[in-house]
Coordinates of C-alpha atoms in Angstrom, one line a residue:
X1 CA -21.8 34.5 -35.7
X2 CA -20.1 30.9 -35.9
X3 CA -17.5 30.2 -33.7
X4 CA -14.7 27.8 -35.3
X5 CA -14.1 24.3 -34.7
X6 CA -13.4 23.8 -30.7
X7 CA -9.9 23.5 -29.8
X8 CA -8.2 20.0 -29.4
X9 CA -7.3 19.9 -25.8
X10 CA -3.6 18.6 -24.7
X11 CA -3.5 15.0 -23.1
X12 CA -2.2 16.0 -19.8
X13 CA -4.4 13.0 -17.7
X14 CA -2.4 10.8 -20.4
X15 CA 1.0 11.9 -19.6
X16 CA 0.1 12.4 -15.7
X17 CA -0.7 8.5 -15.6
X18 CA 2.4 7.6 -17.4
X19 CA 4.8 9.9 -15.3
X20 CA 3.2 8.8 -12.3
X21 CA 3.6 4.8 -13.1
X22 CA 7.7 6.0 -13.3
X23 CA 7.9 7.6 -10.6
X24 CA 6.0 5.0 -8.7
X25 CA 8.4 2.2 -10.4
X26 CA 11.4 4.0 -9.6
X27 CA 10.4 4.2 -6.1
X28 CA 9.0 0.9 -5.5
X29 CA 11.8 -0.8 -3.5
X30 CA 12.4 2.3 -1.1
X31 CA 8.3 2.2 -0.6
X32 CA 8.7 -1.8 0.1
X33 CA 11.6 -1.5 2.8
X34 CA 9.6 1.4 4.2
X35 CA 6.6 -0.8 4.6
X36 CA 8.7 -3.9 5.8
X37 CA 9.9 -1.6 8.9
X38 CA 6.5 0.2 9.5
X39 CA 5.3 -3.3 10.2
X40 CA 8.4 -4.8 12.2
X41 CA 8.9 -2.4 14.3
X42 CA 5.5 -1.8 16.2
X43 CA 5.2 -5.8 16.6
X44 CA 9.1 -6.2 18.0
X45 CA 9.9 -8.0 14.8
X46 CA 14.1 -7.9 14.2
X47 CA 14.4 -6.8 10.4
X48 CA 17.8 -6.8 9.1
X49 CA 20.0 -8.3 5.8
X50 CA 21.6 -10.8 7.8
X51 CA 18.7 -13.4 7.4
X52 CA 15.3 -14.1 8.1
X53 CA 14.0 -14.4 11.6
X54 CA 10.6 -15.3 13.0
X55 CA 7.6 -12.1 12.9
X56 CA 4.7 -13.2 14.6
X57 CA 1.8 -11.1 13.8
X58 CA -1.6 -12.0 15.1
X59 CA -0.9 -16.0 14.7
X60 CA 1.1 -15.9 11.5
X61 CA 4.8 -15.5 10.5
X62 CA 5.5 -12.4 8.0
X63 CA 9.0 -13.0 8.9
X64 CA 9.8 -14.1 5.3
X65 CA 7.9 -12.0 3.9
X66 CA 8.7 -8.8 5.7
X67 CA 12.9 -10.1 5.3
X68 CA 11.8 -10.0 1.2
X69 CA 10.6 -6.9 1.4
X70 CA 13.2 -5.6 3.2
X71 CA 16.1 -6.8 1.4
X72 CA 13.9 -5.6 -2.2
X73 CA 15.8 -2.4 -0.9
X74 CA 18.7 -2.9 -3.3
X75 CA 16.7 -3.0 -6.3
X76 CA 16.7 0.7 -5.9
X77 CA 20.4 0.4 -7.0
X78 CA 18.7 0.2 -10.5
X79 CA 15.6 1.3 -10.5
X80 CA 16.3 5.1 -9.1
X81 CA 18.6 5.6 -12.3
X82 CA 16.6 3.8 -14.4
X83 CA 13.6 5.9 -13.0
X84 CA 15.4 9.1 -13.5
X85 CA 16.2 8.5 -17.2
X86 CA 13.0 7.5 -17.9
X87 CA 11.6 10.6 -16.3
X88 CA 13.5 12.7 -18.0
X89 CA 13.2 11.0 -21.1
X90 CA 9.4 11.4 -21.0
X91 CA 9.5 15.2 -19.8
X92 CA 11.1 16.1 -22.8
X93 CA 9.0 13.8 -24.9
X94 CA 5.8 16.0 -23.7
X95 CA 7.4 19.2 -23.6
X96 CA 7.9 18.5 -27.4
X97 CA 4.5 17.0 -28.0
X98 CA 3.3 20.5 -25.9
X99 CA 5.3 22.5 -28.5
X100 CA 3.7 20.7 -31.2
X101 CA 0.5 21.0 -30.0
X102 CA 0.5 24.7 -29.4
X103 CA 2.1 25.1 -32.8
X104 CA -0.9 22.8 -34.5
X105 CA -3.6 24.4 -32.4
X106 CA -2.9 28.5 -32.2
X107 CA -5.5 30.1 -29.9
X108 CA -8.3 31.8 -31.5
X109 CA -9.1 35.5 -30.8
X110 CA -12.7 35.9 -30.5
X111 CA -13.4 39.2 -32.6

């Protein structure tokens, strides 16, 4: 008894990865603010729009830095939109590919 060829299996690690980038991407600014305040608040550092003041953190001034992440907070004006159409443009981009799939490879009774 031979069994047929094996069955193709569906990319799903492919289309994880790429889903996850988006997400990722869409949520990179709120994940940068977050990370500004997680590290201003334990040290006392003030972290606000208004400007950049001095953080002092073992020796060195983040102050700039932590201000640029902070204010990178507006980017998400854009890129939680831009995220969301993207998502949704690549669910329905493997749901068809899925459909396709299934269609090309039928399962195979074993009789």
């Amino acid at each position: 008894m031979t069994a047929g060829p094996a069955r193709k299996r569906f990319p799903w690690l492919g289309y994880g990865l790429v889903l996850a980038v988006i997400v990722l991407v869409a949520l990179g600014p709120v994940i940068s603010v977050y990370l500004a305040y997680l590290v201003a608040e334990p040290n006392g550092c003030r972290l606000d729009e208004a400007g950049v003041y001095p953080c002092v953190i073992n020796g060195v001034d983040y102050g700039g830095l932590l201000a640029g992440m902070a204010i990178m907070g507006w980017l998400m004006l854009a890129s939680i939109p831009f995220g969301a159409v993207a998502l949704a443009v690549w669910v329905i981009v493997l749901l068809v590919h899925l459909l396709y799939w299934r269609r090309a490879n039928p399962k195979r009774n074993p009789s």
